[in-house]
PDB file of C-alpha atoms in Angstrom:
ATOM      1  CA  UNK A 179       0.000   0.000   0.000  1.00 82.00           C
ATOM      2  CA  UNK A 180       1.690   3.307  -0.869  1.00 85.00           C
ATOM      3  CA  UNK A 181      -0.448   5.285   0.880  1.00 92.00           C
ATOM      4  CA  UNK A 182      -2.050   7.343  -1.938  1.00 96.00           C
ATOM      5  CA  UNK A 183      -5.364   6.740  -2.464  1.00 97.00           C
ATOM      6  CA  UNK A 184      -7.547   7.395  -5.981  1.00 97.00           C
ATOM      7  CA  UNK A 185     -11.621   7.090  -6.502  1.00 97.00           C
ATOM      8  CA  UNK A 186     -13.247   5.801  -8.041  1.00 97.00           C
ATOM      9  CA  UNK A 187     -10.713   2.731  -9.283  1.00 95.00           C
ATOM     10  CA  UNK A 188     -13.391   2.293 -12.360  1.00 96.00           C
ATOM     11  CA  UNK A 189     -15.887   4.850 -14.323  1.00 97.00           C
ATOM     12  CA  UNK A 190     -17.801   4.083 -17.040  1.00 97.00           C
ATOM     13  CA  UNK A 191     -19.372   6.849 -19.200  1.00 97.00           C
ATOM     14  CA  UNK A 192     -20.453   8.042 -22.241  1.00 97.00           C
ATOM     15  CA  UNK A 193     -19.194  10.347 -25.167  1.00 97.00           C
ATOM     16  CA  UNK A 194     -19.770  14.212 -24.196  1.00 97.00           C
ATOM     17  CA  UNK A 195     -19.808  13.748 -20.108  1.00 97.00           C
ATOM     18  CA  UNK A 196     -17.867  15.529 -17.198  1.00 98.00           C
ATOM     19  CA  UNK A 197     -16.263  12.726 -14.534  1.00 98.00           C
ATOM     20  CA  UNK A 198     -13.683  13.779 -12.022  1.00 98.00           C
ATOM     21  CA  UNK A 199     -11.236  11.999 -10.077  1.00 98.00           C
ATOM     22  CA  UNK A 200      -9.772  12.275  -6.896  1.00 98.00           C
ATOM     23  CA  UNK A 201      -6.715  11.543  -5.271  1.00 98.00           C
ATOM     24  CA  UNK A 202      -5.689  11.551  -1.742  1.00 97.00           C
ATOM     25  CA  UNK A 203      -2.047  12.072  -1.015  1.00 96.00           C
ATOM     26  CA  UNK A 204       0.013  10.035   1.258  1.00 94.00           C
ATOM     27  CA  UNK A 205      -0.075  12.150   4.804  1.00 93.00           C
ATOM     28  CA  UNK A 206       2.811  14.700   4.957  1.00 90.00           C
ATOM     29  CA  UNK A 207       3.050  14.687   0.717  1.00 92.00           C
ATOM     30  CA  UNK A 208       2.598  18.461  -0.387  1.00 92.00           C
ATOM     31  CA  UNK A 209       2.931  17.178  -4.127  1.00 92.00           C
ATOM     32  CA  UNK A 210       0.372  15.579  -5.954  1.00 94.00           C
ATOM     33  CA  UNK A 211       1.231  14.446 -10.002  1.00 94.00           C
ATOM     34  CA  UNK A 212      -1.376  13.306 -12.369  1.00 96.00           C
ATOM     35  CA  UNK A 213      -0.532  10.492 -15.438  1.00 94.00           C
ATOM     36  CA  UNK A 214      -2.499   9.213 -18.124  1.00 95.00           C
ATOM     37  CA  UNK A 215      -1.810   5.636 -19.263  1.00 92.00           C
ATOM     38  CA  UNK A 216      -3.406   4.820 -22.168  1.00 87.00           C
ATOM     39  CA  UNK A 217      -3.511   0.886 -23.790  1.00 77.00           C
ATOM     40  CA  UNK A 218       0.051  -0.187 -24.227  1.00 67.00           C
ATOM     41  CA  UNK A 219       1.320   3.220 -23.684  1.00 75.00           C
ATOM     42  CA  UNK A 220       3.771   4.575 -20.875  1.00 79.00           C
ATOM     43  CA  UNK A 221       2.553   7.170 -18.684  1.00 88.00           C
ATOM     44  CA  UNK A 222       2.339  10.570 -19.997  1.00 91.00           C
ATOM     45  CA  UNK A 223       2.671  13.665 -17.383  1.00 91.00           C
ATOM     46  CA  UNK A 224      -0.568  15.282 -17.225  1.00 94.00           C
ATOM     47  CA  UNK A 225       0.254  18.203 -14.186  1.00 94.00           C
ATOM     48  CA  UNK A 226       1.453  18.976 -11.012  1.00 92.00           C
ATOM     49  CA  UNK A 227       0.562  20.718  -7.935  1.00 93.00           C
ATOM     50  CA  UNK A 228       2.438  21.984  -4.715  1.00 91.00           C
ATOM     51  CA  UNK A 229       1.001  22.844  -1.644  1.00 93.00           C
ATOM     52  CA  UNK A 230      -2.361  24.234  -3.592  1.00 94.00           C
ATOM     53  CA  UNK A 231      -0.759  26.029  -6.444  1.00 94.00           C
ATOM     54  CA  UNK A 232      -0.011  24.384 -10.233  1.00 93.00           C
ATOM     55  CA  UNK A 233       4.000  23.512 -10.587  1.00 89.00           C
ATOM     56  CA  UNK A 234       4.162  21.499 -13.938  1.00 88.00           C
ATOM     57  CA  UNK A 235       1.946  21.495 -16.762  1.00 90.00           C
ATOM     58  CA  UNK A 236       2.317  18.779 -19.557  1.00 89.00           C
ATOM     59  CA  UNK A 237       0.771  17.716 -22.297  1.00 83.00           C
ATOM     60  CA  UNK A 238      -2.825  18.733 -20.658  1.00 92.00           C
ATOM     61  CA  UNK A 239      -6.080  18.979 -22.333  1.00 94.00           C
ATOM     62  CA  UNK A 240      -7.628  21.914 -22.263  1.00 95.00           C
ATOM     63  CA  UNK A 241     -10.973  19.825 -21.739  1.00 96.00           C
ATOM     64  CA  UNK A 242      -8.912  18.483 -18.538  1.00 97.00           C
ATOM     65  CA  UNK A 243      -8.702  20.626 -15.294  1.00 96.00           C
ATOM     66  CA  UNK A 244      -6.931  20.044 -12.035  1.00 97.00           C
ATOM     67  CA  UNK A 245      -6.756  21.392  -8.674  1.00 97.00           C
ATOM     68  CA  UNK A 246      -5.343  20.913  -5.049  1.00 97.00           C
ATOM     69  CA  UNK A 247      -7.184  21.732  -2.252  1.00 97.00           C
ATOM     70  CA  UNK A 248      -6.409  23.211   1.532  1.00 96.00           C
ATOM     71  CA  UNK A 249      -6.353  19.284   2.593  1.00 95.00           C
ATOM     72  CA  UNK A 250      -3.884  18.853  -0.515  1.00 96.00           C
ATOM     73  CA  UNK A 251      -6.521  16.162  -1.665  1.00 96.00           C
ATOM     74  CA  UNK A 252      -6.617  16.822  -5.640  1.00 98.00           C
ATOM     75  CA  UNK A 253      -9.365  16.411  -7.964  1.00 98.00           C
ATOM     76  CA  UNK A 254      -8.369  15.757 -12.058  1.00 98.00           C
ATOM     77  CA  UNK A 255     -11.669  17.285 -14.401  1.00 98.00           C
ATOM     78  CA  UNK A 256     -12.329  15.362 -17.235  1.00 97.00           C
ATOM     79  CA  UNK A 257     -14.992  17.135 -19.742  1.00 97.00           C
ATOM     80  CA  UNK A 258     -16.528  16.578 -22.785  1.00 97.00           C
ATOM     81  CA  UNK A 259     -15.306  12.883 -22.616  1.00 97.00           C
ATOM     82  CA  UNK A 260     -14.178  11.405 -26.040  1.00 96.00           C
ATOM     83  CA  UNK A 261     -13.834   7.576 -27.129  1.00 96.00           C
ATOM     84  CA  UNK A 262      -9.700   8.348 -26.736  1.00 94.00           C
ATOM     85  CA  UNK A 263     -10.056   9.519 -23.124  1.00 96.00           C
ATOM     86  CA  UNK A 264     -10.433   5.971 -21.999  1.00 96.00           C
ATOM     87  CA  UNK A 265      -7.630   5.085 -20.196  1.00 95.00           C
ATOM     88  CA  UNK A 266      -5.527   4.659 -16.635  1.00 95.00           C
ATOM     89  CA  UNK A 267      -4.912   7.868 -14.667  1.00 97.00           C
ATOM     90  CA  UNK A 268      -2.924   7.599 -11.551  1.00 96.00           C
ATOM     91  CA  UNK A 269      -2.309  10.227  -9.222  1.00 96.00           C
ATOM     92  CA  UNK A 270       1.217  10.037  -7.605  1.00 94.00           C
ATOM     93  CA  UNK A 271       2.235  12.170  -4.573  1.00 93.00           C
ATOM     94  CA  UNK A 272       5.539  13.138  -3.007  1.00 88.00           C
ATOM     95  CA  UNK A 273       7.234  15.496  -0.181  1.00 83.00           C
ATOM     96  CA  UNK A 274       9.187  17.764  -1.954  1.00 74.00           C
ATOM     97  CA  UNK A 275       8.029  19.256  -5.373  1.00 68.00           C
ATOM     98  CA  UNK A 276      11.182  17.725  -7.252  1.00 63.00           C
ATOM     99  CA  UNK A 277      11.218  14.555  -4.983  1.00 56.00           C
ATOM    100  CA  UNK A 278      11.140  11.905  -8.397  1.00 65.00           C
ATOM    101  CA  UNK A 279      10.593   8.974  -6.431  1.00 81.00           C
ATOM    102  CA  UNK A 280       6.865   9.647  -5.797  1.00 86.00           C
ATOM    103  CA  UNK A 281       4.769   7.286  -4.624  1.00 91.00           C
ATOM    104  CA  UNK A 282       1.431   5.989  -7.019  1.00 94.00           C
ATOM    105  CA  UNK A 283      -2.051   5.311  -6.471  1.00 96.00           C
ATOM    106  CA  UNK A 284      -3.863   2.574  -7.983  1.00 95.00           C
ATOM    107  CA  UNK A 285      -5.138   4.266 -10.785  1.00 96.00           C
ATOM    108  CA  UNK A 286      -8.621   5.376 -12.056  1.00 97.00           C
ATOM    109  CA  UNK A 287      -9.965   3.224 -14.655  1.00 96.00           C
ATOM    110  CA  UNK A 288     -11.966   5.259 -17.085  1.00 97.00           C
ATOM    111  CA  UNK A 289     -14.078   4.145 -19.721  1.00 96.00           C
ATOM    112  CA  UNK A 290     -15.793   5.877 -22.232  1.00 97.00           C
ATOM    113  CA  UNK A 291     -18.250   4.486 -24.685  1.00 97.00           C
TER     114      UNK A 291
ATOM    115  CA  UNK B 142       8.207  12.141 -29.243  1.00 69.00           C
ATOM    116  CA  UNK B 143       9.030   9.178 -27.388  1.00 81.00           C
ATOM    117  CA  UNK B 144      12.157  10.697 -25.180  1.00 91.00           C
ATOM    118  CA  UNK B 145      12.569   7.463 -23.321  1.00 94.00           C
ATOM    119  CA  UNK B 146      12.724   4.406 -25.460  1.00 94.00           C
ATOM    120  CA  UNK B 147      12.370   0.648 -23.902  1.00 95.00           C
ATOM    121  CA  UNK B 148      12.327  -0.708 -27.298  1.00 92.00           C
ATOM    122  CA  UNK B 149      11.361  -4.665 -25.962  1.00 94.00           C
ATOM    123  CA  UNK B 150       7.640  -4.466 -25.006  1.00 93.00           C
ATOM    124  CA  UNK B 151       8.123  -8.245 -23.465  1.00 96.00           C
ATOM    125  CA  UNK B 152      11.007 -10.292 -22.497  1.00 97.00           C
ATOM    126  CA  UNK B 153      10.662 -14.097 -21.264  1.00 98.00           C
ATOM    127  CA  UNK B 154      12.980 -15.079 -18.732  1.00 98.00           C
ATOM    128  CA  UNK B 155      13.871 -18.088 -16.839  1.00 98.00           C
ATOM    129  CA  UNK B 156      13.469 -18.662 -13.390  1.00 98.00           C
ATOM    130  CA  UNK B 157      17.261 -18.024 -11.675  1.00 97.00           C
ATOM    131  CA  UNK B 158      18.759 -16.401 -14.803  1.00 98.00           C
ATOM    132  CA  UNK B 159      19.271 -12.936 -15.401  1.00 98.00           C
ATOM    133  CA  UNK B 160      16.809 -10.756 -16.518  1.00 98.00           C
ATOM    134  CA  UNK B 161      18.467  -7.636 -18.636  1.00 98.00           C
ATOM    135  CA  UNK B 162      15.886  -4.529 -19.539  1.00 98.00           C
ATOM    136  CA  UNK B 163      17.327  -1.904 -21.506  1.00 98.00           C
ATOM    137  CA  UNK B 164      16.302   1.992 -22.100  1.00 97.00           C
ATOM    138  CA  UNK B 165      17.327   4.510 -24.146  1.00 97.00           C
ATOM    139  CA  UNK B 166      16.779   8.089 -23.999  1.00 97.00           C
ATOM    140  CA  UNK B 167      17.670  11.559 -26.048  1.00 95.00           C
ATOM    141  CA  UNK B 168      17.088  13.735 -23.434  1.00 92.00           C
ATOM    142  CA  UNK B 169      20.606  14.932 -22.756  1.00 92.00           C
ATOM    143  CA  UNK B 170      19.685  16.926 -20.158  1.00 90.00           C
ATOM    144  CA  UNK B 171      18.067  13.925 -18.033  1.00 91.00           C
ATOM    145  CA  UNK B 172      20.759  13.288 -15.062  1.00 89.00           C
ATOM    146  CA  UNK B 173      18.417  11.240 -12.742  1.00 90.00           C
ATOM    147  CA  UNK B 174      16.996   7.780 -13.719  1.00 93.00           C
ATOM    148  CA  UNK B 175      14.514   5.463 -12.237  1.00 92.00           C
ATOM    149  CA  UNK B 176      12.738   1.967 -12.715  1.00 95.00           C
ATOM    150  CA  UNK B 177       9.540   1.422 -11.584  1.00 95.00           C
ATOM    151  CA  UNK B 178       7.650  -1.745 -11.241  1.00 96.00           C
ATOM    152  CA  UNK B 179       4.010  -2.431 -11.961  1.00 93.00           C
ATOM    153  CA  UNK B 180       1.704  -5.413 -11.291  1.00 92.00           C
ATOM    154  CA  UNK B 181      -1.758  -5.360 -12.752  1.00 87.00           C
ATOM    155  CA  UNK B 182      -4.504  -3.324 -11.094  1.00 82.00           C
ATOM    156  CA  UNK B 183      -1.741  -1.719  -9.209  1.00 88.00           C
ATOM    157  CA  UNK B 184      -0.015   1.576  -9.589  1.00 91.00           C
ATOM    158  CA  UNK B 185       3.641   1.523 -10.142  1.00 93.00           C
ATOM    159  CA  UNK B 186       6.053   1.093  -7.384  1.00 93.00           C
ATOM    160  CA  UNK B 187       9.399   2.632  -7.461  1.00 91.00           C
ATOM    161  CA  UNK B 188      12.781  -0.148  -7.634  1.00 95.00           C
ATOM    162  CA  UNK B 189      15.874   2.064  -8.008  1.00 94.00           C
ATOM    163  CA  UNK B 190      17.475   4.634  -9.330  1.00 92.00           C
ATOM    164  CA  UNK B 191      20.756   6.243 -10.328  1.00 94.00           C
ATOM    165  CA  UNK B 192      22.244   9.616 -10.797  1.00 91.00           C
ATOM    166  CA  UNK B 193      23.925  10.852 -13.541  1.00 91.00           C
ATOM    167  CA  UNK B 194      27.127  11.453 -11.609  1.00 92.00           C
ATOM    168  CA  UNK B 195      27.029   7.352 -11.699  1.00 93.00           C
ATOM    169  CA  UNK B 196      27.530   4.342 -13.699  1.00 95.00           C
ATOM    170  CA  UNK B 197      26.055   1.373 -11.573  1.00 97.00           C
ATOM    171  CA  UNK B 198      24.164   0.913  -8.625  1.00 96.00           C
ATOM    172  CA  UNK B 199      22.763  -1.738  -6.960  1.00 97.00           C
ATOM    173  CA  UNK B 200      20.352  -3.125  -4.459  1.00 96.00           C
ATOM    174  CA  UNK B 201      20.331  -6.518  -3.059  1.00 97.00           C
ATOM    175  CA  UNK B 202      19.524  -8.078  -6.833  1.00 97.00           C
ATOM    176  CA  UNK B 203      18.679  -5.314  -8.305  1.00 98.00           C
ATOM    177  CA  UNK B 204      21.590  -3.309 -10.553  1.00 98.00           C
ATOM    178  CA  UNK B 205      21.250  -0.473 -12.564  1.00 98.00           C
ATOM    179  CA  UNK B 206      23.959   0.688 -15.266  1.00 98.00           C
ATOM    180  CA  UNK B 207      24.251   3.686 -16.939  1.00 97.00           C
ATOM    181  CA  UNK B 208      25.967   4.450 -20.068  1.00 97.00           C
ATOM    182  CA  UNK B 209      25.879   8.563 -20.518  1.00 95.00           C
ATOM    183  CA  UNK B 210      27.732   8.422 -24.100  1.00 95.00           C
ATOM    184  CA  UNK B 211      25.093   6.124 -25.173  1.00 96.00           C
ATOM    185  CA  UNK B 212      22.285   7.471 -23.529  1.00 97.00           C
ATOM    186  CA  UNK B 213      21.561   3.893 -22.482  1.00 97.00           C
ATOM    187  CA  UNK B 214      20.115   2.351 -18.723  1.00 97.00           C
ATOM    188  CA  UNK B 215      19.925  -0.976 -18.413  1.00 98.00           C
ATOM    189  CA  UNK B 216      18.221  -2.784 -15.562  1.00 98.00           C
ATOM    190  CA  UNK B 217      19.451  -6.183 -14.483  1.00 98.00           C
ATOM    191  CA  UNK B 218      17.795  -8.756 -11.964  1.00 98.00           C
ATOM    192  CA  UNK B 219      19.730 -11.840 -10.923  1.00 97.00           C
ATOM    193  CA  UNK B 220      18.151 -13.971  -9.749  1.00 98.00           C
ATOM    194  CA  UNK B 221      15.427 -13.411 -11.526  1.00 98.00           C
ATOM    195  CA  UNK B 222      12.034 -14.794  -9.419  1.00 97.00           C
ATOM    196  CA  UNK B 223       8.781 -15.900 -10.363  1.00 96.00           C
ATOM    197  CA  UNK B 224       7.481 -12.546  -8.447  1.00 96.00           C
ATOM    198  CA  UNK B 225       9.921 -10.361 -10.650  1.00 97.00           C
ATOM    199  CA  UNK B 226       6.955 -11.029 -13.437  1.00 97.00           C
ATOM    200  CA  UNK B 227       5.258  -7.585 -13.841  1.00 97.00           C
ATOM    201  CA  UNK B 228       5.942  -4.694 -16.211  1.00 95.00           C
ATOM    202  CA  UNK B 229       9.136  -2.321 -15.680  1.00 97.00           C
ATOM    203  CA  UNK B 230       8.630   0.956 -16.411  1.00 95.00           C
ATOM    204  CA  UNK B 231      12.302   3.429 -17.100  1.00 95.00           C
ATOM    205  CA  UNK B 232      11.748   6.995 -16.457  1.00 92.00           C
ATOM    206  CA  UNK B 233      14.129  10.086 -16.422  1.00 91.00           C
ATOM    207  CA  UNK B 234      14.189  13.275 -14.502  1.00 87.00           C
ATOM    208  CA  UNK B 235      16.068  16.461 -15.326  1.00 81.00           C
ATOM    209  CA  UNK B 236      17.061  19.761 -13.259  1.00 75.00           C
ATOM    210  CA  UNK B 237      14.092  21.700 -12.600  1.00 71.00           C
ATOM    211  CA  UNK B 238      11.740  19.934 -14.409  1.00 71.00           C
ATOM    212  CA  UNK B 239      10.056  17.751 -11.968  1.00 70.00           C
ATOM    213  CA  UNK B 240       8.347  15.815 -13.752  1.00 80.00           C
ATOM    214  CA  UNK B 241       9.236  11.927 -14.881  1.00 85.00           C
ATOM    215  CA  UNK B 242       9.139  11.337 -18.294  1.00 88.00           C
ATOM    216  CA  UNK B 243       8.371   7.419 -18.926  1.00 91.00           C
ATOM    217  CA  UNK B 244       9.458   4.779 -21.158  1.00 92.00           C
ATOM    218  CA  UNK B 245       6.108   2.763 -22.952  1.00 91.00           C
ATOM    219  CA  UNK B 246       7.051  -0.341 -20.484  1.00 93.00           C
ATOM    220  CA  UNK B 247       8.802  -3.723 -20.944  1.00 96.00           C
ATOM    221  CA  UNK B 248       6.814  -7.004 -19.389  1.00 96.00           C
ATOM    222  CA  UNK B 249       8.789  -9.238 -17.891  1.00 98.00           C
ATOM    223  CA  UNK B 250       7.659 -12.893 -17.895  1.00 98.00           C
ATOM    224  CA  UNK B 251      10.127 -15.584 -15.423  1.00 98.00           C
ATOM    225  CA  UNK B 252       9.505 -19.014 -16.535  1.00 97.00           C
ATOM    226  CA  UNK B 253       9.660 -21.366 -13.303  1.00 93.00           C
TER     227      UNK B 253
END
C-alpha cells in the first residue's frame, strides 16, 4: 500500500460527459502528479501541484482541469469525454516538489463508450 | 516524441537467470533515472534509481547501469524470481523539471 489513495478505481461513461477523479495524497506529501496511461502506452505527465498552487503542466487537455485543495486532496476534471479519453490515470504524490521517487495510487480506470 | 525508449515491449525469462531490460533516452539533459515496477490493477512502485554522476548501482539483486555516451540504462535482476513477473517501467528526470518522463514499459515474464 503506498499510501495514496484514488476514486473511483473504475468509471464508465459516455461520449460528451464531465467525470472527475480524486486523489488523496500520502499524509505529509505536499505534491500531488497526475498520469495518463493509455492501452500499451507509458505514462504521460498530465500536471502537477504543490502545496495548492499548479507547478508542472504537460501535455494537458484543455478539456482536462486540475486542482489541489487546503487538505492537498486533488481532484483531475475530465470534460466533454471522447472515445480516446479511456484510459488509466494515476495520481502520484511526493514530499518535496522535485522529490522523483513519488509514490502511485492505484489508478482510475476510465471508460468511455 | 518518445524521449525514453524501452524498445522490448516483453522479455521471457527463466526462473534463476538474469533478466536484462534496456532503455534509451535523447534527453541529454536527463541526469536522474529510475525503474519502476508495476503489477496489474496496481499503480507503479518505485525499484531504483541512479544519478547521472554514476555508472552502476545496486540493491540486493537489483543493478542499474548507466551508459551517458550512449544514452543507455539498463536494468538487471539476478536472480530473476517468479514474483519479478510484472511490467518495468524506465523513467528520467532532469534539473528543474520535476516531472518523470516514462518509457512505454517492458513485461517481464520468469519461466519457473
Amino acid at each position: 500500500d503506498s499510501g495514496v489513495t484514488q476514486t473511483p478505481k473504475h468509471l464508465i461513461t459516455a461520449t460528451g460527459q464531465r467525470v472527475t477523479l480524486r486523489c488523496s495524497p500520502r499524509s505529509g506529501d505536499l505534491s500531488v502528479y497526475w498520469y495518463q496511461q493509455s492501452l500499451d502506452q507509458g505514462l504521460q505527465f498530465l500536471i502537477q501541484y504543490y502545496n495548492g498552487e499548479e507547478r508542472a503542466k504537460g501535455n494537458i487537455l484543455e478539456r482536462f482541469s486540475a486542482q489541489q485543495f487546503p487538505d492537498l486532496h486533488s481532484e483531475l476534471n475530465l470534460s466533454s469525454l471522447e472515445l480516446g479519453d479511456s484510459a488509466l490515470y494515476f495520481c502520484a504524490s511526493s514530499f518535496r516538489t522535485g522529490d522523483t521517487e513519488a509514490f502511485f495510487g492505484q489508478g482510475t480506470r476510465l471508460t468511455v463508450v | 516524441d518518445q524521449q525514453v525508449k524501452q524498445n522490448s515491449p516483453s522479455l521471457s525469462v527463466q526462473e534463476g537467470r538474469i533478466s536484462i531490460l534496456n532503455c534509451d533516452y535523447t534527453n541529454s539533459m536527463f541526469d536522474y533515472f529510475l525503474w519502476y515496477k508495476k503489477y496489474p490493477a496496481e499503480g507503479p512502485t518505485f525499484l531504483i534509481s541512479i544519478s547521472s554522476i554514476k555508472d552502476k548501482n545496486e540493491d540486493g539483486r537489483f543493478t542499474v547501469f548507466l551508459n551517458k555516451s550512449a544514452k543507455h540504462l539498463s536494468l538487471h535482476i539476478v536472480p530473476s524470481q517468479p514474483g519479478d513477473s510484472a511490467v518495468y517501467f524506465c523513467a528520467a528526470t532532469d534539473p528543474g523539471n520535476e516531472k518523470l518522463t516514462f518509457g512505454t514499459g517492458t513485461r517481464l515474464t520468469i519461466i519457473p
